[in-house]
Amino acid sequence: MTHTLLLVDGSSYLYRAFHALPDLRSAEGFPTGAMHGVIAMLRKLRRDYPSAYAACVFDAKGKTFRDDWYPEYKAHRPPMPEDLAKQIPPLHEAVRALGWPLLMVDGVEADDVIGTLTRQAEEAGMEAIVSTGDKDLAQLVTPRVRLVNTMTNEVLDEAGVLAKFGVPPGRIVDYLTLVGDTVDNVPGVDKVGPKTAAKWIEQFGSLDELMARAGEVKGAVGENLRRALDWLPTGRRLVTVKTDVALDVHPNDLSWKMEDTAALRELFTQYSFRTWLKELNLSSPTVPASMEVENPSPASGGGGEGEPTGTEWVPPPPLTETVVHRHYEAILDEAALNRWMDALTHADLVCLDTETTSLDPMRAKLVGLSFSIEAGEAAYLPLAHHYAGAPDQLPLHDVLARLKPWLEDPARAKVGQNLKYDWHVLMNHGVDLRGIAHDTLLQSYVLEAHERHDMDTLAARHLGETTIKYEEVCGKGANQIGFDQVDVERATAYAAEDADITLRLHRALHPALVATPRLESVYRDMEMPLLPILARMERTGVKLDADLLRRHSGFLAGEMLELEARAHQAAGQPFNLNSPKQLGEILFGQLGLKPRKKTPGGAPSTNEDALQELALDHPLPKLILDYRGLAKLKSTYTDKLPGMINPTTGRVHTTYSQAVAVTGRLASNDPNLQNIPVRTVEGRKIREAFIAEPGCVIISADYSQIELRIMAHLSGDAGLLKAFHEDADIHRATAAEVQGVALEAVTPDMRRMAKAVNFGLIYGMSAFGLATNSTWNVPSPGPTSTATSPAIPACWTT
Amino acid sequence: MNRTREAARSQGYVETLFGRRLYLPELSGGAPARRQGAERAAINAPMQGTAADLIKLAMIAVRGWLDGAGLKSRLIMQVHDELVLEVPESELKRVRDELPEKMCGVAALRVPLKAEVGVGPNWEAAH
């Protein structure tokens, strides 16, 4: 495996950060902008470019060999601003605490140290990545050395240097000599800029050749060139980065150090880097969670209350050590398609992604398909890009006809991120995607249900990769364009990356699942088989009685009018019920109610919780609550559902989210079926509108008392088990047991309280809460026997 | 129950009967009120999560049965602990009779599972 050396030109970033960032100050007024910029950049770099070795290099104080050659070197630079100079010592501390080896070498510049290390790294068979904002370092680029500029996200390899400067890396010194460097006070040839310099180098091949044949250059610039001939060799020496500095370290010595979290915590506290402090407290892997509980860190007092700390599972750092080299291509002709189809049919597992016209799975049309078979190797097959100047694309219909047998073959395994969506898209074109073997969305959900599972987040979290965002390609808001309008080259970079990253995510996440057999079983036996079932359910949809819903909207509007009239009466004057401001004035001004809660802005709150409390003091808050409840139902369901009916199918197609709820349950949107009130009249009216096709009926099957049954199983409580086995009234049985009376002797009151106990247990009420809520002396109603079933989580055993 | 809380706190998660992990990051930090909320969740989560597992297994079992038996009835909704199907009248009797046992057969707990079936022209009537 090739190791990577990551080098940072700290000094170049120091100045840039100082000038680019606002004048940040710590709580004590100490300037922190440059520190902030450099630390942020180092953190990002480490994440984006995983490496085995690294160093952050700064200029040492004092003169360098260049000053000896040329006294005016950097002569007109003003001295370093005091506000910047004083940030340097704490910054150096922070760099070291972050685990970066820090280098400063007297008598040479940071550039020379970096130059020397890149050459040594190459000799040792490593690759090097140099992070700098300084164009001079382009002269160091080789097939094994690349530059990155974290401020512009620009990566320069050999081709990149040629594209940017018009000369290859080997001629950058010549180029810089001709152009000069005003920042360092190194003159070039008068009136010669980048274009002329590149043109000359292309024409003459090198600076030496140009100088030898200077007489051939015509015009005023020719004069200027000839006048500069004496100077140019000195200029060249000044702009040449040294690659043979005698260093007392070798790249092999530059492995990462342990992060010194104690030092970081101190620095971040002192300089008020609150976000990082919070992150540090979140993920600090060296401090056991239990210690965090007992010794709250200094941050938990100042940070937001209730911030999670300690026990969150921190994923291991990205496994890939070297940067994956990417090779993405667009499939635009028969030859490329044939090549890829051959590869697809022979691969064990193919990552597949679709690009479409819409997020609505039932209406989305295909714009292109992307595939990846190997990490870093991916292709985008554009099929329906329409914009002026779009390249010729293979015909969608023919391509799908050729791909269909492979797409529909259950024996050809596919992986993707949220393939349920892609299945719909392909179904919209008459292709029934089969062989859905893996889905990274579900892998991540089973591993860490409480985290985010979007691809961009997963890529950063597990691969240390920053991905191209959809908004970067298509824009945002009103200016967003459809994917079919995106330039094919840009679309290829985006879509092929999606497929590549998803394949690599699968290779990172799936082994993590396999390592925990029970989790793998949840993924393999539950979530994956469910995916096509949900897809099919969504596609089937439900028939809706739109007329009934419209009538119900009218009915709700009538009820709301009535409530409004009663609210006006209770308030003693008309007012706008939808205006929290007017409502506040009535409640706390006119009626003189005592505010129970405040908004973050300090005004008395009129939100649901506040109104619930205020309802104890006056009838108006309850009327407002009822009014709002109806308004919500009307706007979310009865007004909206008819518009959600798909004109083609005449049915409404909800979308199930399989990876959202931290409870493990499904969620649904458009419409959200889980939020229709269960017990109210209004909820019933909404459910009445979900009807069957002629000749069909609706059958509903509901697990009865499922959570109580699970509790009985988990706890092994003899009374509960017996009651369920006898199919007895469970609350009556609990009452009889707890009260020590016969079943027949249980009064309705006893049963009601027992029911509260049972549900209290389900919802985790403490024994204390149960006692106060039920006004009973509860003789341990909870789990009483030791669980023995191996299926029972160990955590449950009492 | 205290053991549940302790174990949940040290692991940061609780498990359902089938091994699904439910993370409760607030268990070990933050304000006492939040932590108490998370502790209640630690007690409830295995039950709610196991109920989620069961209804998912039920969907897989029911779909497998419908496909295997060549029935035209279709799953159309899943809400809370409920499955909703659209059923041709010719299949009504069979589905009404066999659906509960398919749902209750997905796991063998120490208590029987029970599914209540309703039929009607619309969801409310069947609910």
mmCIF file of N, CA and C in Angstrom, chain A residues 517-587:
data_model
loop_
_atom_site.group_PDB
_atom_site.id
_atom_site.type_symbol
_atom_site.label_atom_id
_atom_site.label_comp_id
_atom_site.label_asym_id
_atom_site.label_seq_id
_atom_site.Cartn_x
_atom_site.Cartn_y
_atom_site.Cartn_z
ATOM 1 N N PRO A 517 -23.455 -10.063 14.591
ATOM 2 C CA PRO A 517 -24.436 -10.923 13.910
ATOM 3 C C PRO A 517 -25.896 -10.505 14.131
ATOM 4 N N ARG A 518 -26.223 -10.031 15.330
ATOM 5 C CA ARG A 518 -27.633 -9.668 15.553
ATOM 6 C C ARG A 518 -28.007 -8.454 14.712
ATOM 7 N N LEU A 519 -27.092 -7.516 14.575
ATOM 8 C CA LEU A 519 -27.386 -6.357 13.734
ATOM 9 C C LEU A 519 -27.481 -6.782 12.275
ATOM 10 N N GLU A 520 -26.589 -7.683 11.884
ATOM 11 C CA GLU A 520 -26.640 -8.125 10.502
ATOM 12 C C GLU A 520 -27.974 -8.805 10.220
ATOM 13 N N SER A 521 -28.467 -9.534 11.213
ATOM 14 C CA SER A 521 -29.745 -10.216 11.022
ATOM 15 C C SER A 521 -30.889 -9.206 10.877
ATOM 16 N N VAL A 522 -30.857 -8.133 11.664
ATOM 17 C CA VAL A 522 -31.887 -7.090 11.518
ATOM 18 C C VAL A 522 -31.833 -6.519 10.102
ATOM 19 N N TYR A 523 -30.618 -6.294 9.634
ATOM 20 C CA TYR A 523 -30.439 -5.726 8.294
ATOM 21 C C TYR A 523 -30.869 -6.724 7.216
ATOM 22 N N ARG A 524 -30.374 -7.955 7.319
ATOM 23 C CA ARG A 524 -30.559 -8.939 6.250
ATOM 24 C C ARG A 524 -31.960 -9.550 6.252
ATOM 25 N N ASP A 525 -32.488 -9.814 7.444
ATOM 26 C CA ASP A 525 -33.751 -10.551 7.520
ATOM 27 C C ASP A 525 -34.964 -9.641 7.699
ATOM 28 N N MET A 526 -34.720 -8.386 8.029
ATOM 29 C CA MET A 526 -35.853 -7.512 8.282
ATOM 30 C C MET A 526 -35.860 -6.321 7.323
ATOM 31 N N GLU A 527 -34.829 -5.501 7.354
ATOM 32 C CA GLU A 527 -34.864 -4.265 6.586
ATOM 33 C C GLU A 527 -34.748 -4.498 5.081
ATOM 34 N N MET A 528 -33.810 -5.353 4.673
ATOM 35 C CA MET A 528 -33.650 -5.567 3.227
ATOM 36 C C MET A 528 -34.885 -6.237 2.596
ATOM 37 N N PRO A 529 -35.448 -7.291 3.205
ATOM 38 C CA PRO A 529 -36.658 -7.869 2.591
ATOM 39 C C PRO A 529 -37.830 -6.880 2.580
ATOM 40 N N LEU A 530 -37.824 -5.940 3.518
ATOM 41 C CA LEU A 530 -38.925 -4.990 3.595
ATOM 42 C C LEU A 530 -38.867 -3.972 2.458
ATOM 43 N N LEU A 531 -37.655 -3.691 2.002
ATOM 44 C CA LEU A 531 -37.484 -2.624 0.993
ATOM 45 C C LEU A 531 -38.389 -2.809 -0.227
ATOM 46 N N PRO A 532 -38.344 -3.963 -0.902
ATOM 47 C CA PRO A 532 -39.217 -4.103 -2.079
ATOM 48 C C PRO A 532 -40.698 -4.153 -1.712
ATOM 49 N N ILE A 533 -40.999 -4.594 -0.482
ATOM 50 C CA ILE A 533 -42.411 -4.642 -0.069
ATOM 51 C C ILE A 533 -42.951 -3.222 0.074
ATOM 52 N N LEU A 534 -42.156 -2.374 0.715
ATOM 53 C CA LEU A 534 -42.574 -0.976 0.857
ATOM 54 C C LEU A 534 -42.682 -0.309 -0.509
ATOM 55 N N ALA A 535 -41.715 -0.602 -1.361
ATOM 56 C CA ALA A 535 -41.742 0.000 -2.697
ATOM 57 C C ALA A 535 -43.052 -0.356 -3.397
ATOM 58 N N ARG A 536 -43.408 -1.617 -3.301
ATOM 59 C CA ARG A 536 -44.621 -2.088 -3.967
ATOM 60 C C ARG A 536 -45.874 -1.464 -3.338
ATOM 61 N N MET A 537 -45.874 -1.336 -2.017
ATOM 62 C CA MET A 537 -47.017 -0.707 -1.336
ATOM 63 C C MET A 537 -47.177 0.749 -1.770
ATOM 64 N N GLU A 538 -46.065 1.440 -1.852
ATOM 65 C CA GLU A 538 -46.124 2.839 -2.274
ATOM 66 C C GLU A 538 -46.706 2.947 -3.667
ATOM 67 N N ARG A 539 -46.252 2.043 -4.511
ATOM 68 C CA ARG A 539 -46.682 2.088 -5.897
ATOM 69 C C ARG A 539 -48.166 1.731 -6.017
ATOM 70 N N THR A 540 -48.609 0.779 -5.195
ATOM 71 C CA THR A 540 -50.029 0.416 -5.200
ATOM 72 C C THR A 540 -50.871 1.611 -4.777
ATOM 73 N N GLY A 541 -50.482 2.266 -3.690
ATOM 74 C CA GLY A 541 -51.235 3.434 -3.235
ATOM 75 C C GLY A 541 -52.594 3.068 -2.675
ATOM 76 N N VAL A 542 -53.366 4.076 -2.369
ATOM 77 C CA VAL A 542 -54.703 3.881 -1.807
ATOM 78 C C VAL A 542 -55.693 4.767 -2.553
ATOM 79 N N LYS A 543 -56.873 4.230 -2.757
ATOM 80 C CA LYS A 543 -57.904 5.027 -3.411
ATOM 81 C C LYS A 543 -58.515 6.000 -2.408
ATOM 82 N N LEU A 544 -58.744 7.218 -2.845
ATOM 83 C CA LEU A 544 -59.285 8.239 -1.948
ATOM 84 C C LEU A 544 -60.612 8.757 -2.483
ATOM 85 N N ASP A 545 -61.520 9.058 -1.566
ATOM 86 C CA ASP A 545 -62.795 9.683 -1.942
ATOM 87 C C ASP A 545 -62.623 11.195 -1.808
ATOM 88 N N ALA A 546 -62.258 11.832 -2.921
ATOM 89 C CA ALA A 546 -61.931 13.257 -2.880
ATOM 90 C C ALA A 546 -63.156 14.101 -2.528
ATOM 91 N N ASP A 547 -64.342 13.689 -3.018
ATOM 92 C CA ASP A 547 -65.559 14.461 -2.715
ATOM 93 C C ASP A 547 -65.842 14.478 -1.216
ATOM 94 N N LEU A 548 -65.665 13.316 -0.599
ATOM 95 C CA LEU A 548 -65.906 13.226 0.838
ATOM 96 C C LEU A 548 -64.954 14.161 1.592
ATOM 97 N N LEU A 549 -63.708 14.183 1.150
ATOM 98 C CA LEU A 549 -62.726 15.047 1.817
ATOM 99 C C LEU A 549 -63.107 16.516 1.661
ATOM 100 N N ARG A 550 -63.585 16.878 0.479
ATOM 101 C CA ARG A 550 -63.978 18.277 0.257
ATOM 102 C C ARG A 550 -65.151 18.639 1.154
ATOM 103 N N ARG A 551 -66.093 17.707 1.248
ATOM 104 C CA ARG A 551 -67.241 17.962 2.140
ATOM 105 C C ARG A 551 -66.748 18.101 3.581
ATOM 106 N N HIS A 552 -65.774 17.264 3.938
ATOM 107 C CA HIS A 552 -65.269 17.303 5.295
ATOM 108 C C HIS A 552 -64.518 18.615 5.573
ATOM 109 N N SER A 553 -63.820 19.109 4.555
ATOM 110 C CA SER A 553 -63.155 20.411 4.692
ATOM 111 C C SER A 553 -64.184 21.485 5.001
ATOM 112 N N GLY A 554 -65.321 21.423 4.291
ATOM 113 C CA GLY A 554 -66.386 22.390 4.532
ATOM 114 C C GLY A 554 -66.936 22.264 5.949
ATOM 115 N N PHE A 555 -67.095 21.043 6.379
ATOM 116 C CA PHE A 555 -67.586 20.791 7.730
ATOM 117 C C PHE A 555 -66.613 21.349 8.770
ATOM 118 N N LEU A 556 -65.319 21.101 8.561
ATOM 119 C CA LEU A 556 -64.310 21.610 9.502
ATOM 120 C C LEU A 556 -64.312 23.133 9.514
ATOM 121 N N ALA A 557 -64.451 23.718 8.319
ATOM 122 C CA ALA A 557 -64.474 25.185 8.249
ATOM 123 C C ALA A 557 -65.641 25.724 9.076
ATOM 124 N N GLY A 558 -66.791 25.028 9.006
ATOM 125 C CA GLY A 558 -67.950 25.442 9.795
ATOM 126 C C GLY A 558 -67.668 25.350 11.286
ATOM 127 N N GLU A 559 -67.052 24.238 11.697
ATOM 128 C CA GLU A 559 -66.724 24.069 13.115
ATOM 129 C C GLU A 559 -65.741 25.130 13.583
ATOM 130 N N MET A 560 -64.811 25.475 12.705
ATOM 131 C CA MET A 560 -63.817 26.491 13.078
ATOM 132 C C MET A 560 -64.489 27.848 13.250
ATOM 133 N N LEU A 561 -65.450 28.138 12.360
ATOM 134 C CA LEU A 561 -66.181 29.411 12.478
ATOM 135 C C LEU A 561 -66.892 29.491 13.825
ATOM 136 N N GLU A 562 -67.484 28.350 14.185
ATOM 137 C CA GLU A 562 -68.218 28.325 15.448
ATOM 138 C C GLU A 562 -67.280 28.550 16.638
ATOM 139 N N LEU A 563 -66.135 27.859 16.582
ATOM 140 C CA LEU A 563 -65.152 28.037 17.657
ATOM 141 C C LEU A 563 -64.665 29.483 17.701
ATOM 142 N N GLU A 564 -64.517 30.063 16.518
ATOM 143 C CA GLU A 564 -64.047 31.442 16.451
ATOM 144 C C GLU A 564 -65.038 32.374 17.152
ATOM 145 N N ALA A 565 -66.321 32.136 16.858
ATOM 146 C CA ALA A 565 -67.349 32.979 17.477
ATOM 147 C C ALA A 565 -67.318 32.837 19.000
ATOM 148 N N ARG A 566 -67.170 31.583 19.438
ATOM 149 C CA ARG A 566 -67.132 31.368 20.892
ATOM 150 C C ARG A 566 -65.884 31.986 21.514
ATOM 151 N N ALA A 567 -64.773 31.952 20.766
ATOM 152 C CA ALA A 567 -63.529 32.556 21.274
ATOM 153 C C ALA A 567 -63.689 34.065 21.389
ATOM 154 N N HIS A 568 -64.324 34.664 20.387
ATOM 155 C CA HIS A 568 -64.540 36.113 20.443
ATOM 156 C C HIS A 568 -65.389 36.474 21.662
ATOM 157 N N GLN A 569 -66.390 35.604 21.874
ATOM 158 C CA GLN A 569 -67.276 35.847 23.019
ATOM 159 C C GLN A 569 -66.479 35.738 24.328
ATOM 160 N N ALA A 570 -65.649 34.692 24.432
ATOM 161 C CA ALA A 570 -64.873 34.496 25.658
ATOM 162 C C ALA A 570 -63.884 35.639 25.865
ATOM 163 N N ALA A 571 -63.388 36.189 24.737
ATOM 164 C CA ALA A 571 -62.417 37.275 24.846
ATOM 165 C C ALA A 571 -63.108 38.606 25.094
ATOM 166 N N GLY A 572 -64.405 38.662 24.777
ATOM 167 C CA GLY A 572 -65.119 39.926 24.940
ATOM 168 C C GLY A 572 -64.932 40.855 23.767
ATOM 169 N N GLN A 573 -64.256 40.404 22.720
ATOM 170 C CA GLN A 573 -64.056 41.247 21.537
ATOM 171 C C GLN A 573 -63.569 40.381 20.387
ATOM 172 N N PRO A 574 -63.790 40.792 19.146
ATOM 173 C CA PRO A 574 -63.267 40.012 18.027
ATOM 174 C C PRO A 574 -61.751 40.193 17.918
ATOM 175 N N PHE A 575 -61.073 39.165 17.485
ATOM 176 C CA PHE A 575 -59.636 39.267 17.216
ATOM 177 C C PHE A 575 -59.262 38.142 16.251
ATOM 178 N N ASN A 576 -58.062 38.234 15.711
ATOM 179 C CA ASN A 576 -57.603 37.223 14.761
ATOM 180 C C ASN A 576 -57.012 36.038 15.516
ATOM 181 N N LEU A 577 -57.703 34.896 15.474
ATOM 182 C CA LEU A 577 -57.242 33.727 16.229
ATOM 183 C C LEU A 577 -55.905 33.189 15.733
ATOM 184 N N ASN A 578 -55.575 33.532 14.489
ATOM 185 C CA ASN A 578 -54.324 33.015 13.930
ATOM 186 C C ASN A 578 -53.124 33.887 14.270
ATOM 187 N N SER A 579 -53.382 35.017 14.973
ATOM 188 C CA SER A 579 -52.269 35.910 15.292
ATOM 189 C C SER A 579 -51.834 35.717 16.743
ATOM 190 N N PRO A 580 -50.645 35.127 16.955
ATOM 191 C CA PRO A 580 -50.160 34.938 18.326
ATOM 192 C C PRO A 580 -50.037 36.281 19.062
ATOM 193 N N LYS A 581 -49.730 37.346 18.310
ATOM 194 C CA LYS A 581 -49.548 38.653 18.937
ATOM 195 C C LYS A 581 -50.883 39.133 19.522
ATOM 196 N N GLN A 582 -51.940 39.093 18.672
ATOM 197 C CA GLN A 582 -53.250 39.535 19.160
ATOM 198 C C GLN A 582 -53.740 38.643 20.304
ATOM 199 N N LEU A 583 -53.491 37.338 20.158
ATOM 200 C CA LEU A 583 -53.922 36.406 21.194
ATOM 201 C C LEU A 583 -53.224 36.741 22.516
ATOM 202 N N GLY A 584 -51.935 37.035 22.448
ATOM 203 C CA GLY A 584 -51.170 37.388 23.645
ATOM 204 C C GLY A 584 -51.748 38.633 24.304
ATOM 205 N N GLU A 585 -52.085 39.614 23.472
ATOM 206 C CA GLU A 585 -52.637 40.851 24.033
ATOM 207 C C GLU A 585 -53.961 40.574 24.764
ATOM 208 N N ILE A 586 -54.791 39.725 24.144
ATOM 209 C CA ILE A 586 -56.077 39.402 24.779
ATOM 210 C C ILE A 586 -55.849 38.646 26.092
ATOM 211 N N LEU A 587 -55.017 37.572 26.016
ATOM 212 C CA LEU A 587 -54.852 36.698 27.181
ATOM 213 C C LEU A 587 -54.192 37.420 28.344
#
